[in-house]
Coordinates of C-alpha atoms and ligand atoms in Angstrom, one line a residue:
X1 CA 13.9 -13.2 20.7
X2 CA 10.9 -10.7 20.2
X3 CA 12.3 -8.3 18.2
X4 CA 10.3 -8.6 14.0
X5 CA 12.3 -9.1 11.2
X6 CA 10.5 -10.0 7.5
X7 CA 11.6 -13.7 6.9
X8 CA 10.2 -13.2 3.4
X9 CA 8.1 -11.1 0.6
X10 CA 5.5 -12.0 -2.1
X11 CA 3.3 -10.5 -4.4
X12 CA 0.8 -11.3 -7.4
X13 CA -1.0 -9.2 -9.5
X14 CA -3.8 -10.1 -12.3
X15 CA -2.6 -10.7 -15.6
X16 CA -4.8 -8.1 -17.6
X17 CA -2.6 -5.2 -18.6
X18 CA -4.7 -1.9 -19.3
X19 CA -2.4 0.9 -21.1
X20 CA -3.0 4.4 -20.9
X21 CA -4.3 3.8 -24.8
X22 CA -6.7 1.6 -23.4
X23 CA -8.1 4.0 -21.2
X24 CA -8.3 6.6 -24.1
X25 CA -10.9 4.5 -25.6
X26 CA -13.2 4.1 -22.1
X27 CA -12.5 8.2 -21.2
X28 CA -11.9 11.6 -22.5
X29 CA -7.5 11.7 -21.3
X30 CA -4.2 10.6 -23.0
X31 CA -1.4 8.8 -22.5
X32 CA 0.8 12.1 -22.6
X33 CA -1.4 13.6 -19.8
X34 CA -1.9 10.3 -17.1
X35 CA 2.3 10.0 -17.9
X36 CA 3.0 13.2 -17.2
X37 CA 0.7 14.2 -14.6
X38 CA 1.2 10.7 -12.7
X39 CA 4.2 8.5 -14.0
X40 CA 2.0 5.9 -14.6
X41 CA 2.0 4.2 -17.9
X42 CA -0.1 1.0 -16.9
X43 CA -2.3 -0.9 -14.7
X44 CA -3.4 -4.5 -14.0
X45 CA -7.2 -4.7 -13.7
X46 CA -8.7 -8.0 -12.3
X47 CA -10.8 -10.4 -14.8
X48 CA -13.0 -11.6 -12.2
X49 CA -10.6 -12.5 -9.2
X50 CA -11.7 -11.2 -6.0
X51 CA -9.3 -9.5 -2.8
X52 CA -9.0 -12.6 -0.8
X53 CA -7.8 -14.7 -4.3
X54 CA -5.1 -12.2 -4.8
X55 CA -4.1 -11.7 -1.2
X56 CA -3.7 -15.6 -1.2
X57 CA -1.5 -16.3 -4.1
X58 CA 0.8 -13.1 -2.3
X59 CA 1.0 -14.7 1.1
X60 CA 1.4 -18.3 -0.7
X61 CA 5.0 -16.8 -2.5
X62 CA 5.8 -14.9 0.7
X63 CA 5.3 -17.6 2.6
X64 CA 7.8 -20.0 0.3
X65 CA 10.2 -16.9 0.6
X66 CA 10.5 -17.2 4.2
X67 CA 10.3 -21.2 4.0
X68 CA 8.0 -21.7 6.1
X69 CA 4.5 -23.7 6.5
X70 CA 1.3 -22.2 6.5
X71 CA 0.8 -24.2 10.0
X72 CA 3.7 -22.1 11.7
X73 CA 1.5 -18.9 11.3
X74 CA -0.1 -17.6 14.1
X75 CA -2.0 -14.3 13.2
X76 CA -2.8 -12.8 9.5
X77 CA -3.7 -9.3 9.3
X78 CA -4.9 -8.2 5.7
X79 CA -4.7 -4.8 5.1
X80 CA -7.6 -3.5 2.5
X81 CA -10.0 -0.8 1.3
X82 CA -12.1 -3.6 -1.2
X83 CA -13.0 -6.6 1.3
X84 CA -14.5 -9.3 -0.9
X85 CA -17.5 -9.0 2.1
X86 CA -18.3 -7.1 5.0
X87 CA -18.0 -10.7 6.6
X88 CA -16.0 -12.6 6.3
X89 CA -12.6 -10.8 6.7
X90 CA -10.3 -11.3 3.6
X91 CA -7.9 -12.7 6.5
X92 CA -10.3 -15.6 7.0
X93 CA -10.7 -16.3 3.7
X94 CA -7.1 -16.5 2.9
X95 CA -6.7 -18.5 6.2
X96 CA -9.0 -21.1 4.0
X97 CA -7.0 -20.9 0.9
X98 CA -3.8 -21.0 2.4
X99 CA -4.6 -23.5 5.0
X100 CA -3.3 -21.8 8.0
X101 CA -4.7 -23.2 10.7
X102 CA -3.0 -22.4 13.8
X103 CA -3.6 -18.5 13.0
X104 CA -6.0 -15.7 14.3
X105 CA -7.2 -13.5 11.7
X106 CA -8.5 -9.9 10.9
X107 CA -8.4 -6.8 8.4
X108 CA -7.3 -3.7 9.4
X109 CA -8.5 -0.4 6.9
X110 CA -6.2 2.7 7.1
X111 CA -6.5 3.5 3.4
X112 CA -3.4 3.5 1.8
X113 CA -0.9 3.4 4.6
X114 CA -2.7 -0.3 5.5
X115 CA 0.7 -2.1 4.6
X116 CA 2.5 0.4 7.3
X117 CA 0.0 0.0 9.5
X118 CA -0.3 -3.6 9.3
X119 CA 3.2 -4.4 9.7
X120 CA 3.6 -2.2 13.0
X121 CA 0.3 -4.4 14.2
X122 CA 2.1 -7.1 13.7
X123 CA 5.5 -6.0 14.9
X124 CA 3.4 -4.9 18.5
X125 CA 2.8 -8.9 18.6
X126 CA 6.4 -10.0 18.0
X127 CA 7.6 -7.3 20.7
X128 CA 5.2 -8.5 23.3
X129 CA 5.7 -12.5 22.9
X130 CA 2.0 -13.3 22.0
X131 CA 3.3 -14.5 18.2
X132 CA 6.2 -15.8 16.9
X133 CA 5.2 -15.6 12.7
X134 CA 2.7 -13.4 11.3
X135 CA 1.7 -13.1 7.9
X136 CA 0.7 -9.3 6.8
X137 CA -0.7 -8.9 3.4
X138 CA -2.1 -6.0 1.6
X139 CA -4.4 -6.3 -1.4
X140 CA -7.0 -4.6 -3.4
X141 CA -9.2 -5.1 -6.5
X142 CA -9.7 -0.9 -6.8
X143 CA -11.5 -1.4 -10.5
X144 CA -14.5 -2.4 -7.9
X145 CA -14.8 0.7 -6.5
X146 CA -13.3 3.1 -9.4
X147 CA -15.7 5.2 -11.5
X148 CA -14.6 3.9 -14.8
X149 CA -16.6 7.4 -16.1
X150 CA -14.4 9.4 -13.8
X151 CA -11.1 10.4 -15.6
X152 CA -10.1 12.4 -12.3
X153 CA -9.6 9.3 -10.7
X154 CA -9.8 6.1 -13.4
X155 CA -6.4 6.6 -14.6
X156 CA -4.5 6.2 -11.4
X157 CA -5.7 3.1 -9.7
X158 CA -4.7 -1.1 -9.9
X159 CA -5.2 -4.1 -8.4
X160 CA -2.6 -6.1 -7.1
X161 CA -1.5 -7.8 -3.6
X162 CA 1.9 -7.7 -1.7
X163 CA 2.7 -10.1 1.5
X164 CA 5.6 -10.1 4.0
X165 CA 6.2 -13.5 6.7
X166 CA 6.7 -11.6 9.8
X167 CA 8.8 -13.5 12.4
X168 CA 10.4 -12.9 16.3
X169 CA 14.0 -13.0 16.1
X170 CA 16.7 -11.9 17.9
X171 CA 18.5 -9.8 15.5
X172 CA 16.5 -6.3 15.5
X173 CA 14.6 -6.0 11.8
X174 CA 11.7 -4.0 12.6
X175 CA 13.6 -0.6 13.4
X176 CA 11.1 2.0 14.2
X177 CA 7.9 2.3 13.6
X178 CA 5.4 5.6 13.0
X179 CA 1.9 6.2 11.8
X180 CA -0.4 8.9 12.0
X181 CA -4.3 10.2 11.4
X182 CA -6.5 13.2 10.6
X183 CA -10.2 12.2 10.6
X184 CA -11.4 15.9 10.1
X185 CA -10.0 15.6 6.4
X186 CA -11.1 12.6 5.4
X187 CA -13.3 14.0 2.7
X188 CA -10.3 13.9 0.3
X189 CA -10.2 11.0 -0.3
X190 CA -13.6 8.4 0.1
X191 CA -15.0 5.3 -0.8
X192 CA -18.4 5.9 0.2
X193 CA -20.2 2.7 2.0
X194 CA -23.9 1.7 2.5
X195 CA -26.5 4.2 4.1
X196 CA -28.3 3.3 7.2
X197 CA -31.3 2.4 5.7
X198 CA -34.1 0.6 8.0
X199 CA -37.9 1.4 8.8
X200 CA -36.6 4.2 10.9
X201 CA -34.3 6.3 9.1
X202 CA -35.4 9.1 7.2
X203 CA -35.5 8.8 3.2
X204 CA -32.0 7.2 1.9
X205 CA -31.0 8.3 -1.2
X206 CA -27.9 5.3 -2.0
X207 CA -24.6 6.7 -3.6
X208 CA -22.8 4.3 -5.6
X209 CA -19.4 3.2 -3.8
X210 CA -16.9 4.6 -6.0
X211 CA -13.4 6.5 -5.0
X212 CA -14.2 10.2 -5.2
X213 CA -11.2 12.2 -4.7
X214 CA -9.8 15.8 -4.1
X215 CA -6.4 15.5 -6.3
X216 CA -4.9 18.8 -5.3
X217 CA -5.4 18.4 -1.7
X218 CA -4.2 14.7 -1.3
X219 CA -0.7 15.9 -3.1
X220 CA -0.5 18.8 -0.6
X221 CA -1.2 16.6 2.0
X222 CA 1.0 13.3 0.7
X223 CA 4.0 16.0 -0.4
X224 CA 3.7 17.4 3.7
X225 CA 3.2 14.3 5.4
X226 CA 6.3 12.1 4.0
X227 CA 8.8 14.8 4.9
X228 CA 7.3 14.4 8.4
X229 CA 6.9 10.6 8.2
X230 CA 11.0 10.4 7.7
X231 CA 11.5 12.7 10.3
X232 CA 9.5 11.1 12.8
X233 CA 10.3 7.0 11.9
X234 CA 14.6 7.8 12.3
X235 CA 13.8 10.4 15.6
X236 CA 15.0 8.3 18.9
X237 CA 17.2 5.7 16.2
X238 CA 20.7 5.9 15.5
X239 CA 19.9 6.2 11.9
X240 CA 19.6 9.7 9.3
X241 CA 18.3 9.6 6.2
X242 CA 21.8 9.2 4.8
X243 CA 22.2 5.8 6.3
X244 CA 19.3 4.7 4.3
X245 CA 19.7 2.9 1.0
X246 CA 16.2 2.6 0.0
X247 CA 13.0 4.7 0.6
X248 CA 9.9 2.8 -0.9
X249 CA 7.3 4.9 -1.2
X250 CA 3.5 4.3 -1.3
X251 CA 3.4 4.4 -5.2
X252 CA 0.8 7.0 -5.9
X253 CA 1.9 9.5 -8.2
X254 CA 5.4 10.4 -9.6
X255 CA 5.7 13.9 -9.0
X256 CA 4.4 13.3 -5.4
X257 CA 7.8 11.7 -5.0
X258 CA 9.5 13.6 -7.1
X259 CA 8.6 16.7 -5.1
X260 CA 9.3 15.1 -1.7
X261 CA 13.1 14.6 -3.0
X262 CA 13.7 17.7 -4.2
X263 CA 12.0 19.6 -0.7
X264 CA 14.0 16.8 1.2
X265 CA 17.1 17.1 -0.7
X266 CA 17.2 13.6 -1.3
X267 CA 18.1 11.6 -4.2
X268 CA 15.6 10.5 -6.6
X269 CA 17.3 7.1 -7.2
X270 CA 16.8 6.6 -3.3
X271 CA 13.3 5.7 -3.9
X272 CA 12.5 2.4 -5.1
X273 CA 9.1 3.5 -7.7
X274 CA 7.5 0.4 -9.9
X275 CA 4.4 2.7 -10.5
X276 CA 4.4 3.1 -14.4
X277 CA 3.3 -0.7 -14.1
X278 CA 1.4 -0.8 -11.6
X279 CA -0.5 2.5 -10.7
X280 CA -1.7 3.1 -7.3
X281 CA -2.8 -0.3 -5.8
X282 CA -3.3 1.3 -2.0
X283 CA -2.6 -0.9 0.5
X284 CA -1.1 -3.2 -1.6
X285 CA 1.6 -0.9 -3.7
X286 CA 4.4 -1.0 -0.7
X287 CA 4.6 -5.0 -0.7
X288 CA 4.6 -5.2 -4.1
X289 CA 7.5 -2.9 -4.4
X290 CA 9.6 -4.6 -1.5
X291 CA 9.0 -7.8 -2.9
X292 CA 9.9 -7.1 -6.3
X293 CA 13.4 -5.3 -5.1
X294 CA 13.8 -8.6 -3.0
X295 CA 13.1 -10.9 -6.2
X296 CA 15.7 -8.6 -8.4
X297 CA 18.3 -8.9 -6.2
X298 CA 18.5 -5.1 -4.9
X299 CA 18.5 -6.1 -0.9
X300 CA 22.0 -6.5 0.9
X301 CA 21.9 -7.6 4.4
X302 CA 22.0 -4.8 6.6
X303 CA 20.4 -2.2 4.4
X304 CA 18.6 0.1 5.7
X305 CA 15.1 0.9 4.5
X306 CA 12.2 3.1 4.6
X307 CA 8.7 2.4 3.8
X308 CA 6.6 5.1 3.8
X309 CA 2.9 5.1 3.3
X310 CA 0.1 7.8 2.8
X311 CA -3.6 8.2 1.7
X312 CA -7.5 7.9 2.9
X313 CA -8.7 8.6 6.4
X314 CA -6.2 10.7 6.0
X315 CA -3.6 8.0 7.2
X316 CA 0.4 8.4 6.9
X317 CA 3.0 5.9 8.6
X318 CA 6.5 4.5 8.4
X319 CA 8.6 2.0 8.8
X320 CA 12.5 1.9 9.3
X321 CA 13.8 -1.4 9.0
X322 CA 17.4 -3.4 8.4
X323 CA 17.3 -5.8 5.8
X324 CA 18.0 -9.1 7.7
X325 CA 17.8 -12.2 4.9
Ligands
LIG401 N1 -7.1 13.2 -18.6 C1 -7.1 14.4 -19.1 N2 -7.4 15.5 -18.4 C2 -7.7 15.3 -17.1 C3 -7.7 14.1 -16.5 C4 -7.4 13.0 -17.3 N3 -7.3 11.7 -16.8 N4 -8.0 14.2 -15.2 C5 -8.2 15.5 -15.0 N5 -8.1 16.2 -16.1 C6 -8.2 17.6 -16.4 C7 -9.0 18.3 -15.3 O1 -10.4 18.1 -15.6 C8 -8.6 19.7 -15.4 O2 -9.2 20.3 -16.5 P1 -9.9 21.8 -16.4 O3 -8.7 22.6 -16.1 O4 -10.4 22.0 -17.8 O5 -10.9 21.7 -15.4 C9 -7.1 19.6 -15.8 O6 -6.9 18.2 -16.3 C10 -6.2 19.9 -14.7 O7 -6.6 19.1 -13.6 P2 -5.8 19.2 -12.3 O8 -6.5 18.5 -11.2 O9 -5.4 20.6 -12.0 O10 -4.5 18.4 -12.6 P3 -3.2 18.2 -11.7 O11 -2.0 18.7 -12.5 O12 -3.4 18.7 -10.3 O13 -3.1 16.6 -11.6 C11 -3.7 14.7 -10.2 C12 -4.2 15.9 -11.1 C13 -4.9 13.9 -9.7 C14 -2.8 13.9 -11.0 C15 -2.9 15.4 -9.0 O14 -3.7 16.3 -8.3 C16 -2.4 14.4 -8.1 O15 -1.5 13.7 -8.3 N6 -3.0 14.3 -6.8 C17 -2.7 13.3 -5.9 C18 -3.6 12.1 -6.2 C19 -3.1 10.8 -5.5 O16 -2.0 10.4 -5.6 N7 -4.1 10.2 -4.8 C20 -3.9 9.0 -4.1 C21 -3.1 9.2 -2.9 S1 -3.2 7.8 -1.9

């Protein structure tokens, strides 16, 4: 009874569409360079909604996936880069808005790989018998934090939120698990926070919190580290890449992906890729995807799946899991 399965998947994302044309009137690009340089065509941009609101309406559809009550929940773990505050947590916040109750409640931050590491959190708690359902979100409202002068990064980031209903069963979901860090190159890829500014630090000058970003090096890193995210997440399983049906990626960038499959040797219609909607959302772009192969129809039971995930810290991780619903 403690293995994790998902009992369910949910997702919401604001209802403002921004084009690539749009962005041609804010910054000096094109639609024929962010398409071809990224695969992404468009974005959804928040009107006003905060982290927590989206996370919410994500966990509330997840949560009706998996039919169950906000009351059965025993732990939510938001992952996130763009907390509405430094306090609360989003987690609490959605506990409020959800009406969950029963359930413990914090955010975890691994940059873009929050959804992977999240759901091998929560997975920990299953295995170990403290929780039965668990309730892992990621969401993000990046137009907070992006330069909208900065056409290096502008063009590649969304907001959006995607949810799964983790629950103890005792048919194994949760496969195998992997994540991974490398502090010393965290300079890739920062959102940079307040300075330590009291009556004893020396003269602060404040840097605005925007994404700053070292493009070439994050897709030599993200191109690297999925090869050895696949690797690592099937070693010790019975599983190869061949038994998989689905790989869904973090969506950051097209030719990311498309790279990995051609180093790999893997089809390119293995990968499950939503990103010309959506851009790169973070921690939120893996749910999202899941959830919207799960709505469509794509998932059998038994499948096999990998969710790979990748960005700031640097952070990487994976997930192997068997489609149980
Ligand atoms: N529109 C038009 N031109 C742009 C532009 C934009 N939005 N952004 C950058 N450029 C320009 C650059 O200024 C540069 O011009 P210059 O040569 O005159 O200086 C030129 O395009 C080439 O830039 P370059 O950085 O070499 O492009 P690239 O082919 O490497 O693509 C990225 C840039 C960001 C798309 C690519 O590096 C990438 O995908 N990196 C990974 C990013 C990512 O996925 N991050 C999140 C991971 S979690």
């Amino acid at each position: 009874m403690n293995h994790a399965e998902i009992a369910g998947t949910g997702s919401y994302v604001p209802q403002k569409i921004m084009t690539n044309e749009d962005l041609e009137r804010i910054v000096d690009t094109s639609d024929e360079w962010i398409l071809s340089r990224t695969g992404i065509r468009q974005r959804r941009i928040s009107e006003g909604e905060n982290t927590s609101s989206l996370a919410a309406k994500a966990a509330i559809k997840a949560l009706e996936d998996a039919k169950m009550d906000a009351d059965d929940l025993d732990l939510i773990i938001v992952a996130t880069v763009t907390q509405d505050t430094f306090t609360p947590s989003v987690s609490c916040l959605v506990q409020v808005e959800i009406g969950a109750k029963n359930a413990s409640c914090f955010d975890i931050t691994a940059g873009c790989s929050g959804f992977i590491y999240g759901i091998n959190i929560g997975t920990q708690f299953i295995n170990s018998g403290q929780y039965k359902n668990i309730l892992v979100i990621g969401a993000e409202v990046l137009s907070k934090v992006t330069n909208w002068e900065d056409r290096n990064t502008c063009v590649l980031f969304g907001d959006g939120a995607g949810a799964v209903v983790l629950k103890a069963s005792d048919n194994k979901g949760i496969i195998s698990v992997y994540m991974g860090a490398s502090g010393d190159e965290n300079r890739y890829l920062e959102i940079p926070g307040i300075e330590v500014n009291n009556p004893f630090s020396p003269e602060v000058i404040s840097k605005p919190s925007y994404i700053k970003m070292n493009g070439l090096e994050i897709f030599k890193f993200a191109t690297k580290i999925i090869r050895k995210s696949f690797k690592n997440v099937l070693q010790n399983t019975d599983y190869s890449l061949d038994d998989i049906k689905y790989i869904i990626p973090h969506q950051a960038n097209y030719r990311i992906i498309n790279h990995v499959a051609q180093k790999a040797k893997i089809d390119i219609n293995k990968f499950y890729l939503n990103l010309e909607k959506y851009g790169n959302t973070s921690s939120a772009s893996i749910g999202i995807a899941l959830d919207e192969m799960n709505k469509k129809g794509l998932l059998s039971k038994d499948d096999k799946i990998i969710m790979v995930g990748f960005g700031g810290g640097l952070t990487w991780g994976a997930i192997l899991l068997k489609w149980n619903k």
